[in-house]
XYZ file of C-alpha atoms in Angstrom:
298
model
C -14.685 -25.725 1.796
C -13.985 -22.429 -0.477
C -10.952 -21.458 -0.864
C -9.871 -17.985 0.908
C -7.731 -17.263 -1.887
C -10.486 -16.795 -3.996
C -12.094 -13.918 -1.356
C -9.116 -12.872 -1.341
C -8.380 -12.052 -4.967
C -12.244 -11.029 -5.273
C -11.552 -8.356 -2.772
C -8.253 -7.105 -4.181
C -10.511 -6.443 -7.578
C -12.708 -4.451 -6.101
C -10.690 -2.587 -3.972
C -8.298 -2.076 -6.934
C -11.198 -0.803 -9.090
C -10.189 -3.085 -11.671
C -8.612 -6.283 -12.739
C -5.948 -4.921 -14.715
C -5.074 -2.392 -11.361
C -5.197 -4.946 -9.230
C -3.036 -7.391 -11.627
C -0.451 -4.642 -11.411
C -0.872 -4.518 -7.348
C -0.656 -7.779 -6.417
C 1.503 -8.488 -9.249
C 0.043 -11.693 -11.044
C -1.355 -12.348 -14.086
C -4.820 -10.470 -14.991
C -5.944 -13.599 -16.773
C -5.432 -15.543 -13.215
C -7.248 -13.051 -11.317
C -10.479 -13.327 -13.744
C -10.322 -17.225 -13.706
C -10.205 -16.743 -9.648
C -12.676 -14.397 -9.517
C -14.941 -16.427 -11.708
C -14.914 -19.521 -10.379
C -16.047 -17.832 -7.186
C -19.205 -16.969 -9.080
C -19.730 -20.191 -10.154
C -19.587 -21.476 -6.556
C -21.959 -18.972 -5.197
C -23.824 -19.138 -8.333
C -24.247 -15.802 -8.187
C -22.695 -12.801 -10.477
C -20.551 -10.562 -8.021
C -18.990 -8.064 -11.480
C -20.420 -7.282 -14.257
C -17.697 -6.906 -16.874
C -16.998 -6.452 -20.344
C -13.601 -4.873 -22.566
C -14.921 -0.920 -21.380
C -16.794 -1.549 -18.197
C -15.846 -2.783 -14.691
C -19.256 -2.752 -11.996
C -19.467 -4.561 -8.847
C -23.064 -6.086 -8.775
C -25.450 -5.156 -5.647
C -24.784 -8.650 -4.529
C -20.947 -8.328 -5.322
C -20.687 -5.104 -3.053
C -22.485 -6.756 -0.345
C -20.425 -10.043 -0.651
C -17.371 -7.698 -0.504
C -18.132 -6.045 2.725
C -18.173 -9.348 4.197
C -14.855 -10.396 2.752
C -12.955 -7.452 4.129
C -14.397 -8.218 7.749
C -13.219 -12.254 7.124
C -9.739 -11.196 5.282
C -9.436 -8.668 8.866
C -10.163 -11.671 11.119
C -7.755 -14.048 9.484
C -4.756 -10.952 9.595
C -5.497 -11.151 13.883
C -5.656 -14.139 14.166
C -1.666 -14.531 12.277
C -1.267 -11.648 14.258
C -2.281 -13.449 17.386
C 0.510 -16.248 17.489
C 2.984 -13.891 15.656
C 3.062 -11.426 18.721
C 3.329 -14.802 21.308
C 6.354 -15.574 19.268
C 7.735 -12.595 19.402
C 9.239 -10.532 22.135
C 7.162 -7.052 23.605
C 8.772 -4.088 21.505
C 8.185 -0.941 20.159
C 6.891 2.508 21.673
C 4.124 2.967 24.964
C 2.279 6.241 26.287
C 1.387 5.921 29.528
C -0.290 8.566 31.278
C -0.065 8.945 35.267
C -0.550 11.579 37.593
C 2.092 13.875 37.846
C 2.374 13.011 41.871
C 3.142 9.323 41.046
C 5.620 9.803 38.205
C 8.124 10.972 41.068
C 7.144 8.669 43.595
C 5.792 5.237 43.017
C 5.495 4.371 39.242
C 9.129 5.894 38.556
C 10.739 3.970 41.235
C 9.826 0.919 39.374
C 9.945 1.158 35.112
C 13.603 1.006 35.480
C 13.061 -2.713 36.576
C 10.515 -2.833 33.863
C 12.480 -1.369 31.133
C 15.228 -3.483 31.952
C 12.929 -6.967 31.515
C 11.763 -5.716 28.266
C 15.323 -3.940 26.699
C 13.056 -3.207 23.366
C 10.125 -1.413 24.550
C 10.777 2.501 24.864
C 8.434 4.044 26.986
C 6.327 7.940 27.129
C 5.085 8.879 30.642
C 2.964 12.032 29.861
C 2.388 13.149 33.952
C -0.699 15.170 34.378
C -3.175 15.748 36.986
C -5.870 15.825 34.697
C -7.753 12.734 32.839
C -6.674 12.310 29.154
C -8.617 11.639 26.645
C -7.082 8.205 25.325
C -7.828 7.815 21.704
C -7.602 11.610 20.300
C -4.257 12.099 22.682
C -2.989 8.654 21.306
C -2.374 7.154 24.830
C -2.612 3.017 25.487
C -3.281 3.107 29.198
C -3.365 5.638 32.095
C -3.142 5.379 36.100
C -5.872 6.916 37.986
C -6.897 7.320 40.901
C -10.090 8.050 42.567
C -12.910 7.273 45.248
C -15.603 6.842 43.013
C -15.349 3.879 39.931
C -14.852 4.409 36.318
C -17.846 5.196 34.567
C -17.565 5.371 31.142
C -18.058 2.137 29.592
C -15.433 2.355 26.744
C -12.554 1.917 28.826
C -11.543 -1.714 30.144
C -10.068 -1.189 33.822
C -7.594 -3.248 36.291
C -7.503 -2.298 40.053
C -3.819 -1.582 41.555
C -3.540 -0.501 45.253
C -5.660 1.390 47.483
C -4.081 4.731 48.882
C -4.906 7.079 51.516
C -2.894 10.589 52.484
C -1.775 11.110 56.177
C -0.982 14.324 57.813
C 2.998 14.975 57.969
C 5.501 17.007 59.246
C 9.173 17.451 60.106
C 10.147 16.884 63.728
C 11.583 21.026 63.855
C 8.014 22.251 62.761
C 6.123 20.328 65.231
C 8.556 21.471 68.321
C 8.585 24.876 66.973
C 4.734 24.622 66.891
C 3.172 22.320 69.757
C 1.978 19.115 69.486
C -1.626 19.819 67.705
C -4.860 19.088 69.929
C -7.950 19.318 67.080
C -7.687 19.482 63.265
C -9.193 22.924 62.656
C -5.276 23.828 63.735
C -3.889 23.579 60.727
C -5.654 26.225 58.933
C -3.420 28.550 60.771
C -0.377 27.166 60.303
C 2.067 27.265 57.525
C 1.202 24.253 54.928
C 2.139 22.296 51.523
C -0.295 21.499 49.328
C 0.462 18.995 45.825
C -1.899 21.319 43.474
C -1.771 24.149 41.434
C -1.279 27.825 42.992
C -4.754 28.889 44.480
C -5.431 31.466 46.991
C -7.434 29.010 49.502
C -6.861 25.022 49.210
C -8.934 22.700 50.855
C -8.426 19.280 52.314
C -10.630 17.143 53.264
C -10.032 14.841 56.136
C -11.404 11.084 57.897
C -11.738 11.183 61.448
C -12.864 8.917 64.297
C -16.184 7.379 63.906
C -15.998 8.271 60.584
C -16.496 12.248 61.218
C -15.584 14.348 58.470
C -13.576 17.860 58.230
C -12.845 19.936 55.459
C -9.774 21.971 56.678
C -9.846 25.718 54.444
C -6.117 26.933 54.715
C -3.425 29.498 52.418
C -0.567 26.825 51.398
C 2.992 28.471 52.137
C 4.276 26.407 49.045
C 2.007 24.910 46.463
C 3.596 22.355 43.948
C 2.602 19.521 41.113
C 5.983 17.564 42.119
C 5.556 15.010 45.251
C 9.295 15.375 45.340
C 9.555 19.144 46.203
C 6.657 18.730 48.457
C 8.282 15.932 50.560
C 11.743 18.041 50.377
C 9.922 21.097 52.012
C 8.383 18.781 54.803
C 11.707 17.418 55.436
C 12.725 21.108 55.630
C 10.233 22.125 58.668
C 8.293 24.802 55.788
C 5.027 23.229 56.468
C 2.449 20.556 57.409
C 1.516 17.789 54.774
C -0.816 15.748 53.606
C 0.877 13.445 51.541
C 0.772 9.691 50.303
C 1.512 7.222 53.167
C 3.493 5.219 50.757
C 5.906 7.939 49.695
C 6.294 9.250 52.972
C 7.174 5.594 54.584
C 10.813 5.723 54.425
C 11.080 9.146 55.918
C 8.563 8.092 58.892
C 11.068 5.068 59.377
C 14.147 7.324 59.413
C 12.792 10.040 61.736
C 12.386 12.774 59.071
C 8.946 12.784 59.218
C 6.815 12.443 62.022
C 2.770 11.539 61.539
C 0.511 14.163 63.175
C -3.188 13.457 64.052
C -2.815 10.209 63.532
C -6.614 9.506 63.828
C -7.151 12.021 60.889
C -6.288 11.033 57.237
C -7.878 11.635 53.870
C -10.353 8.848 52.521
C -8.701 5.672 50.496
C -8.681 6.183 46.765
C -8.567 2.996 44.402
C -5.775 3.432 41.760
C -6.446 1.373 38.938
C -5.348 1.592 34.710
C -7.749 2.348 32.487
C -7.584 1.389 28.889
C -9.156 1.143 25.792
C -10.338 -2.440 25.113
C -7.932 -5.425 25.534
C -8.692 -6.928 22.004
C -6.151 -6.493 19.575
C -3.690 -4.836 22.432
C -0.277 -4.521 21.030
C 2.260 -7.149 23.497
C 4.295 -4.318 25.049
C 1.214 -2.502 26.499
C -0.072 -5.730 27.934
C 2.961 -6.607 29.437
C 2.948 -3.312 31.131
C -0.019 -3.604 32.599
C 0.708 -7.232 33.537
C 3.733 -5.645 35.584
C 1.716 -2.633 37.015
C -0.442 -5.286 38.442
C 2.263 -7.142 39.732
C 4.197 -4.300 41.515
C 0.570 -3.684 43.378
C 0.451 -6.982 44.797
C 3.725 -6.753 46.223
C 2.843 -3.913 48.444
């Protein structure tokens, strides 16, 4: 079998430009390097540089030849790498994107518990309601959500939970208002919407039998943060339609009542998208290993 040494050393040459630059590089002897490199040629039986005392020229088979080393001196450096990072623990930085709604809710209730599993991971939670782009913003996964599935064939994607939003208000607002009898209500009535300020919002709703409404109403208060919008519910400022799981807690406690309870926006899949899972550095796959788990357990 040839020796990899020898591809090695080859490759360092022409990389180098030279045997006397790569000599100084690698830091052996020049006169080691040529006898590598030429007993190479003699097992190939081919000429890979043409050489003399004032010229250095990789041959057309020699380039060719090299190509092929880099791509078998890459595959040897993964596949060190591979038990390397099993040996060692999950470390180093993570940028995770996730809508800003979830960064208050449901994923930052629970990297606490994952930062304290992995102590040498530091993480980056860029929140943003809008998709990133993951390779030119330098992000290793990002939460989504969405009715329809991912389409673009360069990402790699794991499914979390499915979500729906419910309709939601404070037990104040609904005495001070009546008990609603049809969903075309709420347009006229005061209302909290999680988006950016816009002079009409729209939400559109999942009735019985599977009827659809698309409700056209003025939000009183308009807001990226989950958090604000749940503290003006609780408040009586307006109706909701909010996550069921972050309004749970408040629905068990009386803070929150559920209003047309046979109306409720369709489910959503929220799943991570990623680039590819070759190669992926331990402390992003241990993430999403723990994203994963966290979904099962609701």
């Amino acid at each position: 079998m040839d020796d990899l040494n020898d591809y090695y050393y080859f490759a360092a040459v022409v990389s180098s430009g030279g045997f006397a630059s790569a000599s100084r590089d690698l830091k052996i002897p020049r006169s080691k390097l040529s006898r590598r490199v030429s007993r190479l040629e003699d097992g190939l039986g081919a000429r890979l540089i043409e050489r003399s005392t004032r010229h250095f020229r990789v041959t057309e088979i020699g380039q060719a030849f090299y190509e092929r080393c880099q791509t078998i001196l890459q595959e040897a450096d993964r596949a060190k790498s591979i038990v390397t990072e099993a040996q060692s623990d999950p470390q180093g930085v993570v940028r995770m994107g996730c809508p800003l709604g979830l960064v208050d809710i449901s994923v930052g209730g629970i990297l606490p518990e994952f930062l304290e599993r992995y102590p040498k991971i530091k993480l980056q939670i860029i929140g943003s309601d809008r998709r990133a782009d993951l390779i030119n913003e330098r992000i290793d996964l990002e939460v989504r959500a969405t009715n329809e599935p991912e389409t673009q064939t360069s990402l790699t994607m794991r499914k979390l939970d499915r979500i729906r939003r419910i309709l939601v208000a404070s037990p104040s607002l609904v005495e001070r208002t009546g008990n609603l009898n049809c969903v075309d209500e709420l347009a006229d009535l005061p209302t909290l919407a999680m988006t950016s300020w816009v002079s009409f919002h729209t939400w559109e709703l999942v009735g019985p039998n599977d009827a659809k409404q698309v409700i056209r109403h003025q939000p009183r208060l308009t807001c990226r943060s989950m958090t604000a919008i749940l503290d003006a519910a609780r408040a009586g400022l307006g109706f909701g339609l909010l996550l069921e799981s972050a309004c749970e807690a408040d629905l068990q406690a009386g803070k929150l009542v559920r209003v047309l309870p046979d109306w409720q926006s369709e489910e959503s899949q929220f799943y991570i998208v990623f680039t590819t899972a070759k190669g992926m550095p331990p402390a992003v796959r241990v993430l999403i290993d723990f994203l994963v788990e966290k979904s099962k357990q609701h």
